Coordinates of C-alpha atoms in Angstrom, one line a residue:
M128 CA 63.0 20.1 7.3
A129 CA 65.2 18.3 4.9
I130 CA 65.5 19.6 1.4
V131 CA 67.0 18.5 -1.9
D132 CA 70.6 19.8 -1.7
Q133 CA 73.8 19.6 -3.6
A134 CA 74.6 16.6 -5.8
A135 CA 76.2 13.8 -4.0
A136 CA 77.8 10.7 -5.3
G137 CA 75.4 7.9 -5.8
V138 CA 75.7 4.6 -7.6
K139 CA 78.7 4.7 -10.0
G140 CA 79.3 8.3 -9.1
R141 CA 76.0 9.5 -10.4
P142 CA 74.4 12.4 -8.5
T143 CA 71.3 11.7 -6.4
G144 CA 70.2 15.3 -6.1
L145 CA 69.9 18.4 -8.3
R146 CA 73.0 20.7 -8.3
R147 CA 72.7 24.0 -6.5
D148 CA 74.4 26.3 -9.0
V149 CA 71.9 29.1 -9.5
G150 CA 72.1 32.4 -7.8
L151 CA 69.6 35.3 -7.4
I152 CA 70.2 36.8 -10.8
G153 CA 69.9 33.4 -12.5
L154 CA 66.6 32.7 -10.6
M155 CA 65.1 36.1 -11.3
W156 CA 66.2 36.0 -15.0
A157 CA 64.7 32.6 -15.4
S158 CA 61.3 34.1 -14.5
V159 CA 61.8 37.3 -16.4
G160 CA 63.0 35.3 -19.4
S161 CA 59.6 33.4 -19.3
I162 CA 57.5 36.6 -18.8
I163 CA 59.2 38.5 -21.6
G164 CA 58.4 36.2 -24.5
S165 CA 56.4 36.4 -27.6
G166 CA 53.6 38.0 -25.6
W167 CA 55.1 41.5 -25.7
L168 CA 55.2 41.4 -29.5
Y169 CA 51.4 40.7 -29.9
G170 CA 49.8 41.6 -26.5
A171 CA 49.4 45.3 -27.0
K172 CA 47.7 45.0 -30.4
N173 CA 45.4 42.2 -29.4
A174 CA 44.4 43.9 -26.2
V175 CA 43.6 47.3 -27.8
M176 CA 41.4 45.6 -30.4
M177 CA 39.4 43.9 -27.7
A178 CA 39.2 46.7 -25.1
G179 CA 40.2 50.0 -26.9
P180 CA 42.5 52.3 -24.9
A181 CA 41.0 50.8 -21.8
A182 CA 43.3 47.9 -22.5
I183 CA 45.6 49.7 -20.1
I184 CA 43.2 48.9 -17.3
S185 CA 43.2 45.2 -18.5
W186 CA 46.9 45.1 -18.2
V187 CA 46.8 46.7 -14.7
I188 CA 44.1 44.2 -13.5
G189 CA 46.1 41.3 -15.0
A190 CA 49.3 42.6 -13.3
V191 CA 47.6 42.9 -10.0
A192 CA 46.2 39.4 -10.3
I193 CA 49.6 37.9 -11.1
V194 CA 51.2 39.9 -8.2
L195 CA 48.7 38.4 -5.8
L196 CA 49.5 34.9 -6.9
A197 CA 53.2 35.7 -6.9
L198 CA 53.1 36.9 -3.3
V199 CA 51.6 33.6 -2.2
H200 CA 54.1 31.6 -4.2
A201 CA 57.0 33.7 -2.7
E202 CA 56.2 32.5 0.8
L203 CA 55.6 28.9 -0.3
G204 CA 58.8 28.9 -2.3
G205 CA 60.8 29.9 0.7
M206 CA 59.1 27.4 3.0
F207 CA 59.6 24.5 0.5
P208 CA 62.7 25.2 -1.7
V209 CA 62.4 22.0 -3.8
A210 CA 62.4 21.4 -7.5
G211 CA 59.0 21.6 -9.2
G212 CA 57.5 23.3 -6.2
T213 CA 54.3 24.4 -8.0
A214 CA 53.3 20.8 -8.5
R215 CA 54.1 19.8 -4.9
Y216 CA 52.2 22.3 -2.6
P217 CA 48.7 20.8 -3.1
H218 CA 50.2 17.4 -2.7
Y219 CA 51.6 18.4 0.7
A220 CA 48.3 20.0 1.8
F221 CA 45.6 17.7 0.4
G222 CA 47.3 14.4 -0.4
G223 CA 47.5 12.4 -3.6
L224 CA 44.3 13.2 -5.5
A225 CA 44.7 17.0 -5.3
G226 CA 48.4 16.8 -5.8
M227 CA 48.0 14.7 -8.9
S228 CA 45.5 17.1 -10.3
F229 CA 47.5 20.3 -9.8
G230 CA 50.7 18.5 -10.8
W231 CA 49.1 17.6 -14.1
F232 CA 48.1 21.2 -14.7
A233 CA 51.7 22.3 -14.0
W234 CA 53.2 19.8 -16.4
L235 CA 50.7 20.4 -19.1
Q236 CA 51.3 24.2 -19.3
A237 CA 55.1 23.8 -19.0
A238 CA 55.3 21.1 -21.7
T239 CA 53.3 23.0 -24.3
V240 CA 54.7 26.5 -23.9
A241 CA 58.1 25.7 -25.5
P242 CA 56.6 24.3 -28.8
I243 CA 54.3 27.3 -29.0
E244 CA 57.2 29.7 -28.7
V245 CA 59.0 27.7 -31.4
E246 CA 56.0 28.1 -33.7
A247 CA 56.0 31.8 -32.9
M248 CA 59.7 32.1 -33.9
I249 CA 59.0 30.4 -37.2
G250 CA 56.0 32.7 -37.8
Y251 CA 58.1 35.8 -37.2
L252 CA 60.7 34.4 -39.5
G253 CA 58.1 34.6 -42.3
H254 CA 59.0 38.3 -42.7
W255 CA 62.2 37.3 -44.3
G256 CA 62.0 35.9 -47.8
F257 CA 64.0 32.7 -47.1
A258 CA 61.5 31.6 -44.4
K259 CA 58.2 32.1 -46.3
G260 CA 57.8 28.4 -47.0
F261 CA 57.7 27.3 -43.4
E262 CA 54.0 27.8 -42.8
H263 CA 50.8 27.1 -44.7
H264 CA 48.6 30.2 -45.2
P265 CA 46.2 31.2 -43.8
S266 CA 46.0 28.3 -41.4
G267 CA 49.4 29.0 -39.9
T268 CA 50.2 25.3 -39.6
L269 CA 53.7 24.1 -40.4
T270 CA 54.9 22.8 -43.8
T271 CA 57.2 19.8 -44.0
S272 CA 60.3 22.1 -43.9
G273 CA 58.7 24.2 -41.1
F274 CA 58.1 21.0 -39.1
L275 CA 61.7 19.9 -39.5
L276 CA 63.0 23.4 -38.4
A277 CA 60.7 23.2 -35.4
V278 CA 62.1 19.8 -34.4
V279 CA 65.6 21.2 -34.8
L280 CA 64.8 24.2 -32.6
M281 CA 63.3 22.0 -29.9
A282 CA 66.4 19.8 -30.1
V283 CA 68.5 22.9 -29.4
F284 CA 66.5 23.7 -26.3
V285 CA 67.0 20.2 -25.0
A286 CA 70.7 20.2 -25.9
V287 CA 71.3 23.4 -23.9
N288 CA 69.5 21.9 -20.9
F289 CA 71.6 18.7 -21.1
L290 CA 74.7 20.8 -20.7
G291 CA 73.6 21.4 -17.1
V292 CA 71.9 24.1 -15.0
R293 CA 74.9 26.4 -14.8
V294 CA 75.2 26.6 -18.6
L295 CA 71.5 27.1 -18.8
A296 CA 71.5 29.9 -16.3
H297 CA 74.3 31.7 -18.1
T298 CA 72.6 31.2 -21.6
N299 CA 69.3 32.3 -20.4
S300 CA 70.7 35.3 -18.5
A301 CA 72.4 36.6 -21.7
A302 CA 69.2 36.1 -23.7
T303 CA 67.1 37.9 -21.0
W304 CA 69.3 41.0 -20.9
W305 CA 68.6 41.3 -24.6
K306 CA 64.9 40.6 -24.2
V307 CA 64.5 43.3 -21.5
A308 CA 66.7 45.9 -23.3
V309 CA 64.8 45.7 -26.6
P310 CA 61.2 46.5 -25.3
L311 CA 62.6 49.2 -23.0
A312 CA 64.4 50.8 -26.0
T313 CA 61.3 50.5 -28.1
I314 CA 59.2 52.2 -25.4
F315 CA 61.7 55.1 -25.2
V316 CA 62.4 55.6 -28.9
V317 CA 58.7 55.4 -30.0
A318 CA 57.5 57.6 -27.2
V319 CA 60.0 60.3 -28.2
V320 CA 59.4 60.1 -31.9
D321 CA 55.6 59.6 -32.1
F322 CA 53.2 60.2 -29.2
H323 CA 49.6 61.3 -29.6
P324 CA 47.8 61.8 -26.2
G325 CA 44.5 62.3 -28.1
N326 CA 44.4 58.7 -29.2
F327 CA 43.3 57.6 -25.7
T328 CA 39.9 59.4 -26.2
A329 CA 39.6 59.7 -30.0
D330 CA 37.1 56.8 -30.3
G331 CA 36.1 56.5 -26.7
F332 CA 38.4 55.3 -23.9
A333 CA 36.4 52.1 -23.3
P334 CA 34.3 51.5 -26.5
F335 CA 33.6 47.9 -25.6
G336 CA 32.7 48.5 -22.0
A337 CA 33.5 46.4 -19.0
K338 CA 33.1 43.1 -20.8
G339 CA 35.8 44.1 -23.3
V340 CA 38.2 45.0 -20.5
L341 CA 37.6 41.8 -18.7
S342 CA 37.7 39.6 -21.8
A343 CA 41.0 41.1 -22.9
I344 CA 42.6 39.9 -19.6
S345 CA 42.3 36.2 -20.5
T346 CA 41.8 36.0 -24.2
S347 CA 44.0 38.7 -25.8
G348 CA 47.2 37.3 -24.4
I349 CA 47.6 39.6 -21.3
I350 CA 47.7 36.8 -18.7
F351 CA 49.7 34.6 -21.1
A352 CA 52.3 37.4 -21.4
L353 CA 52.6 37.8 -17.7
L354 CA 52.9 34.1 -16.9
G355 CA 56.3 32.7 -16.0
F356 CA 57.1 34.1 -12.5
E357 CA 57.0 30.5 -11.1
Q358 CA 60.1 29.4 -13.1
A359 CA 62.3 30.6 -10.2
I360 CA 60.3 28.3 -7.9
Q361 CA 60.6 25.4 -10.3
L362 CA 64.4 25.8 -10.0
A363 CA 64.3 26.0 -6.2
G364 CA 66.1 22.7 -5.9
E365 CA 69.0 24.2 -7.8
S366 CA 69.3 27.5 -6.0
R367 CA 72.4 28.3 -3.9
D368 CA 70.4 30.2 -1.3
P369 CA 66.7 29.4 -2.0
K370 CA 65.3 30.8 1.3
R371 CA 66.8 34.2 0.6
D372 CA 66.6 34.4 -3.2
L373 CA 63.3 32.8 -4.1
P374 CA 61.0 35.5 -2.7
R375 CA 63.2 38.2 -4.2
A376 CA 63.4 36.6 -7.6
T377 CA 59.6 35.8 -7.8
L378 CA 58.4 39.3 -6.8
G379 CA 61.2 41.1 -8.7
S380 CA 60.4 39.3 -12.0
V381 CA 56.7 40.2 -11.7
A382 CA 57.6 43.8 -11.1
V383 CA 59.9 44.0 -14.1
G384 CA 57.4 42.3 -16.4
A385 CA 54.3 44.3 -15.3
V386 CA 56.0 47.7 -15.7
I387 CA 57.3 46.8 -19.1
Y388 CA 54.0 45.6 -20.4
V389 CA 51.9 48.5 -19.1
L390 CA 54.4 51.0 -20.6
L391 CA 54.3 49.1 -23.9
Q392 CA 50.5 49.3 -24.1
I393 CA 50.5 53.1 -23.4
V394 CA 53.2 53.8 -26.0
Y395 CA 51.5 51.5 -28.6
I396 CA 48.2 53.3 -28.3
A397 CA 49.7 56.7 -28.4
A398 CA 52.0 56.0 -31.4
L399 CA 49.2 54.8 -33.8
P400 CA 48.3 57.3 -36.6
H401 CA 44.6 58.1 -36.4
H402 CA 43.8 56.6 -39.7
T403 CA 44.8 53.1 -38.5
F404 CA 41.8 53.0 -36.1
A405 CA 39.4 55.3 -38.0
H406 CA 36.9 52.5 -38.4
G407 CA 37.0 51.6 -34.7
W408 CA 39.6 49.8 -32.5
A409 CA 38.2 46.4 -33.4
K410 CA 39.2 47.1 -37.1
L411 CA 42.7 48.4 -36.3
D412 CA 44.8 48.0 -39.5
Y413 CA 48.0 49.1 -41.0
P414 CA 50.8 47.6 -43.2
G415 CA 52.7 45.0 -41.3
I416 CA 50.1 44.5 -38.5
D417 CA 50.9 40.8 -38.5
G418 CA 54.1 41.9 -36.7
P419 CA 52.5 44.7 -34.7
W420 CA 55.4 46.5 -33.2
A421 CA 57.7 46.0 -36.2
G422 CA 54.9 47.2 -38.6
L423 CA 54.2 50.2 -36.4
T424 CA 57.8 51.3 -36.2
T425 CA 58.1 51.1 -39.9
L426 CA 54.9 53.1 -40.3
V427 CA 56.3 56.0 -38.1
G428 CA 59.6 56.1 -39.9
L429 CA 61.7 53.9 -37.6
G430 CA 62.7 51.3 -40.1
W431 CA 66.0 50.5 -38.4
L432 CA 64.1 49.7 -35.2
S433 CA 61.8 47.3 -37.0
V434 CA 64.8 45.2 -38.1
V435 CA 65.8 44.9 -34.5
L436 CA 62.3 43.9 -33.5
Y437 CA 62.2 41.2 -36.1
L438 CA 65.4 39.8 -34.7
D439 CA 64.0 40.1 -31.2
A440 CA 60.9 38.2 -32.3
V441 CA 63.2 35.2 -32.6
V442 CA 65.3 35.8 -29.5
S443 CA 62.4 36.5 -27.1
P444 CA 60.3 33.4 -27.9
G445 CA 63.5 31.4 -28.0
G446 CA 64.6 32.4 -24.5
T447 CA 61.1 31.6 -23.2
G448 CA 61.0 28.2 -24.9
L449 CA 64.4 27.4 -23.5
I450 CA 63.4 28.0 -19.8
Y451 CA 60.1 26.2 -20.2
T452 CA 61.9 23.2 -21.5
T453 CA 63.8 23.3 -18.2
A454 CA 60.6 23.7 -16.2
T455 CA 59.0 20.6 -17.9
S456 CA 61.8 18.3 -16.8
R457 CA 61.8 19.7 -13.2
V458 CA 58.0 19.4 -12.9
S459 CA 58.1 15.8 -14.0
F460 CA 61.0 15.3 -11.5
G461 CA 58.7 16.6 -8.8
L462 CA 55.8 14.4 -10.0
A463 CA 58.0 11.3 -9.8
R464 CA 59.1 12.3 -6.3
N465 CA 55.5 12.4 -5.3
G466 CA 54.8 9.0 -6.8
Y467 CA 52.6 10.1 -9.7
A468 CA 55.1 9.2 -12.4
P469 CA 57.7 6.4 -12.8
K470 CA 61.0 6.7 -11.0
L471 CA 62.6 7.0 -14.4
F472 CA 61.8 10.7 -14.3
E473 CA 64.0 11.1 -11.2
R474 CA 67.1 9.7 -12.8
L475 CA 69.9 12.3 -13.3
D476 CA 72.8 12.3 -15.7
G477 CA 76.4 13.1 -14.7
R478 CA 75.6 16.9 -14.7
G479 CA 72.6 16.5 -12.4
V480 CA 70.1 16.9 -15.2
P481 CA 66.8 14.9 -15.2
W482 CA 67.4 13.4 -18.6
F483 CA 64.3 11.4 -19.2
G484 CA 62.1 14.5 -18.4
L485 CA 64.0 16.4 -21.1
I486 CA 63.5 13.7 -23.6
L487 CA 59.8 13.6 -22.9
S488 CA 59.6 17.4 -23.3
F489 CA 61.2 17.0 -26.7
V490 CA 58.6 14.3 -27.7
T491 CA 55.8 16.5 -26.5
G492 CA 57.0 19.4 -28.5
V493 CA 57.1 17.3 -31.7
I494 CA 53.5 16.2 -31.1
C495 CA 52.5 19.8 -30.6
F496 CA 54.0 20.8 -34.0
L497 CA 51.3 18.6 -35.7
P498 CA 48.7 20.9 -37.3
F499 CA 46.4 22.6 -34.7
P500 CA 43.2 24.4 -35.7
S501 CA 44.4 27.7 -34.1
W502 CA 47.7 28.8 -32.4
Q503 CA 45.6 31.4 -30.6
K504 CA 43.2 28.8 -29.1
L505 CA 46.2 26.8 -28.0
V506 CA 47.6 29.8 -26.2
G507 CA 44.3 30.4 -24.5
F508 CA 44.2 26.8 -23.4
I509 CA 47.6 27.0 -21.8
T510 CA 46.7 30.2 -20.1
S511 CA 43.7 28.5 -18.4
A512 CA 45.8 25.5 -17.4
S513 CA 48.5 27.8 -16.0
V514 CA 46.1 29.8 -13.9
L515 CA 44.4 26.6 -12.7
M516 CA 47.8 25.4 -11.7
Y517 CA 48.5 28.7 -9.8
A518 CA 45.1 28.4 -8.0
G519 CA 46.5 25.4 -6.0
A520 CA 49.0 27.7 -4.2
P521 CA 46.5 29.9 -2.3
L522 CA 44.6 26.8 -1.2
A523 CA 47.8 25.2 0.1
Y524 CA 48.8 28.5 1.7
G525 CA 45.7 28.6 3.8
V526 CA 46.3 25.0 4.9
F527 CA 49.9 25.7 5.9
A528 CA 48.9 28.8 7.8
D529 CA 46.5 26.7 9.9
K530 CA 48.4 23.4 10.2
L531 CA 52.1 24.5 10.1
P532 CA 52.0 27.9 11.9
N533 CA 55.6 27.5 13.3
H534 CA 57.2 26.3 10.2
E535 CA 60.2 28.4 9.1
R536 CA 59.2 31.1 6.7
P537 CA 62.1 33.1 5.2
Y538 CA 59.5 35.4 3.7
R539 CA 56.2 35.9 5.5
L540 CA 53.5 37.5 3.4
P541 CA 51.9 40.5 5.2
G542 CA 48.1 40.1 5.3
G543 CA 48.4 36.6 3.9
K544 CA 45.1 35.5 5.4
L545 CA 43.4 38.1 3.3
I546 CA 45.6 37.9 0.2
S547 CA 45.4 34.1 0.0
P548 CA 41.6 33.8 -0.5
L549 CA 41.6 36.9 -2.6
S550 CA 44.2 35.5 -5.0
F551 CA 42.1 32.3 -5.3
V552 CA 39.1 34.3 -6.3
V553 CA 41.1 36.3 -8.8
A554 CA 42.5 33.1 -10.3
N555 CA 39.0 31.7 -10.8
L556 CA 37.8 34.9 -12.5
I557 CA 40.7 34.7 -14.9
I558 CA 39.8 31.1 -15.7
Y559 CA 36.1 32.1 -16.2
W560 CA 37.0 35.0 -18.5
A561 CA 38.9 32.6 -20.8
T562 CA 35.5 31.5 -22.3
W563 CA 33.6 28.3 -22.3
D564 CA 35.2 27.2 -25.6
I565 CA 38.5 27.0 -23.9
L566 CA 37.4 25.5 -20.7
W567 CA 35.6 22.5 -22.1
R568 CA 38.8 21.6 -23.9
L569 CA 40.7 22.0 -20.6
G570 CA 38.2 19.6 -19.1
V571 CA 39.1 17.0 -21.7
A572 CA 42.8 17.5 -20.8
I573 CA 42.0 17.0 -17.1
V574 CA 40.4 13.7 -17.9
I575 CA 43.5 12.6 -19.9
G576 CA 45.7 13.5 -16.9
Y577 CA 43.6 11.4 -14.5
V578 CA 43.9 8.5 -16.8
L579 CA 47.7 8.8 -17.2
L580 CA 48.8 9.9 -13.7
G581 CA 45.9 8.3 -11.8
G582 CA 46.5 5.0 -13.7
Y583 CA 50.2 4.9 -12.6
A584 CA 49.3 5.9 -9.0
L585 CA 46.8 3.0 -8.8
H586 CA 49.3 0.7 -10.3
A587 CA 51.9 1.7 -7.7
K588 CA 49.3 1.2 -5.0
S589 CA 48.3 -2.2 -6.2
K590 CA 51.9 -3.4 -6.4
D591 CA 52.6 -1.9 -2.9
L592 CA 55.5 0.2 -4.3
P593 CA 57.3 2.3 -1.7
D594 CA 56.6 5.5 -3.5
A595 CA 52.9 5.0 -4.0
P596 CA 51.1 8.3 -3.1
R597 CA 48.4 8.4 -0.5
M598 CA 45.2 9.1 -2.5
D599 CA 43.5 11.0 0.3
F600 CA 39.9 11.4 -1.0
K601 CA 38.7 12.9 2.2
A602 CA 41.1 15.8 2.1
A603 CA 40.3 16.4 -1.6
Q604 CA 36.5 16.0 -1.4
W605 CA 36.1 19.6 -2.5
L606 CA 38.1 19.1 -5.8
P607 CA 35.4 17.5 -8.0
V608 CA 32.9 20.1 -6.9
Y609 CA 35.4 22.8 -7.7
L610 CA 36.2 21.6 -11.2
L611 CA 32.6 20.8 -12.2
G612 CA 31.3 24.0 -10.6
M613 CA 33.7 26.2 -12.6
G614 CA 32.6 24.3 -15.7
V615 CA 28.9 24.8 -15.1
I616 CA 29.3 28.5 -14.3
S617 CA 31.3 29.0 -17.5
W618 CA 28.8 27.1 -19.5
Q619 CA 25.9 29.2 -18.2
G620 CA 27.8 32.5 -18.2
G621 CA 28.2 35.2 -20.7
F622 CA 31.8 34.6 -21.7
G623 CA 31.3 32.1 -24.6
G624 CA 28.6 30.3 -22.7
Q625 CA 24.8 30.3 -22.8
S626 CA 24.6 33.9 -21.4
N627 CA 22.1 32.9 -18.7
I628 CA 24.1 34.7 -16.1
P629 CA 24.3 38.5 -16.5
L630 CA 27.6 40.4 -16.3
W631 CA 28.5 41.3 -12.7
W632 CA 26.2 38.6 -11.3
D633 CA 28.6 36.1 -12.8
I634 CA 31.5 37.8 -11.0
L635 CA 29.5 37.7 -7.7
I636 CA 28.8 34.0 -8.2
I637 CA 32.4 33.1 -9.0
T638 CA 33.5 35.1 -5.9
V639 CA 31.1 33.4 -3.5
F640 CA 31.8 29.9 -5.1
S641 CA 35.5 30.4 -4.8
L642 CA 35.3 31.4 -1.1
V643 CA 33.1 28.4 -0.3
I644 CA 35.7 26.1 -2.0
Y645 CA 38.6 27.9 -0.3
Y646 CA 37.3 27.5 3.2
W647 CA 35.9 24.0 2.6
A648 CA 39.4 22.9 1.4
R649 CA 41.0 24.4 4.5
A650 CA 38.5 22.6 6.7
V651 CA 39.1 19.1 5.3
A652 CA 42.8 19.3 4.5
S653 CA 45.4 16.8 5.7
H654 CA 46.5 16.7 9.4
P655 CA 49.8 18.3 10.3
E656 CA 51.5 15.0 10.8
E657 CA 50.3 13.8 7.4
I658 CA 51.6 17.0 5.8
Q659 CA 55.0 16.5 7.4
R660 CA 55.1 12.9 6.3
S661 CA 54.5 13.9 2.7
I662 CA 57.3 16.5 2.9
D663 CA 59.7 13.9 4.3
E664 CA 58.7 11.3 1.7
V665 CA 59.6 13.4 -1.3
V666 CA 62.9 15.1 -0.3
V667 CA 66.4 13.7 -0.1
V668 CA 68.7 14.5 2.8
D669 CA 71.9 15.3 1.0
R670 CA 74.3 17.7 2.6

């Protein structure tokens, strides 16, 4: 199979392919840098307020869910080491309609994470006196000066990306070493200075029951915190040895993130003085709780560490925003290769950077800085879009196992035929637990995506353009049933819906529904020759 390879001279010396300058550490650190973002600074507090000490279980369930999805992505990333891989797998397996849908989910989540992290940076800066005028209170929306600062920070992200992938990898690697070191140091220092085992049972281990544990997975920031492992896959077209390094980078980044987050939750609960949750975990309160870890370290006499944490609260979101700016341009690059977006998104500058995709990511960020009703709701929205994007990989995995059994697989997932449908079920449960209030908004975004990408695809088809995608409705006949079905179950369920479906019965319904969709999709997927043609159409032979 041909893959996008090293940049070669095109017209006027311009490269026609992405440059392969990223090694294993660069790939792994791209994913770790996305996983360790602003989530670690807020996730432990939000989760314990929703689930009590049983939030530890929420983190473990969330980590297992992400590991299952990462395992599937690891095999697919090795099979198809191309830029923007997450957006391409459903396209290969089910043709244009499914590929367009999942490609839109991939672009949507990538494009909106960077501006959210910028807003997080500005919010954390509010601890320092000079930065208190950057946000309106209590709405948290940006003031004029805050908006200008946000635009400048987004411009910095884009500027670093324009310097090329090698500079980006080095910049992000340096930031990620810091981002990993600070939470590890916090875990060790706080655990040594202030650790109360009795906190885990003082007010009941699971005061909010199973529903609290499950709700926390999707709505407290747990899944949002663990997202990001796919960044190594998005950079596959720029990896020096993608077949060897992609599986290692994907699984290694999830392992690092999961261990750090679970340990942070344990230490956070154990370090809290009893009076802070004397009125129940839902009413947890102490001075500085708006910056949970920094406030807690000050409370237990570690003021010097709180200063480090406030600084990290700028570095961690900044590093995540930087790599998601990269991902946005690579996903749009992949969408253009698949024929869903204009060829302009494929054009590279002299350093092999997809420049128009970067400009669009900047514009999207500026739009996101306009006042939103809730930063938290926007995070939940992106979480749902992200997991919906991830759900396309298990579906494609099942198809490739059937249709391309002899295709080269540098990493072959043990038990893949079991893990693949299981990961699809888990992904849909996470989407369901995000609540109906989030999912109806996601439905609106899906419609917008169909109008934009679908409109261009139809235009390309009507003009008989060579890159017009094949809109294979037969292979994607399951897709509208899947999207509408998830919406109806959420609407009737007990997580923000009408509560007509009791707890546990809703989980059973989601499980059965997911398995029906999974095997239906496998049964009607594209034929092997059509899959191979799709692969050949979107890659450049360039050795």
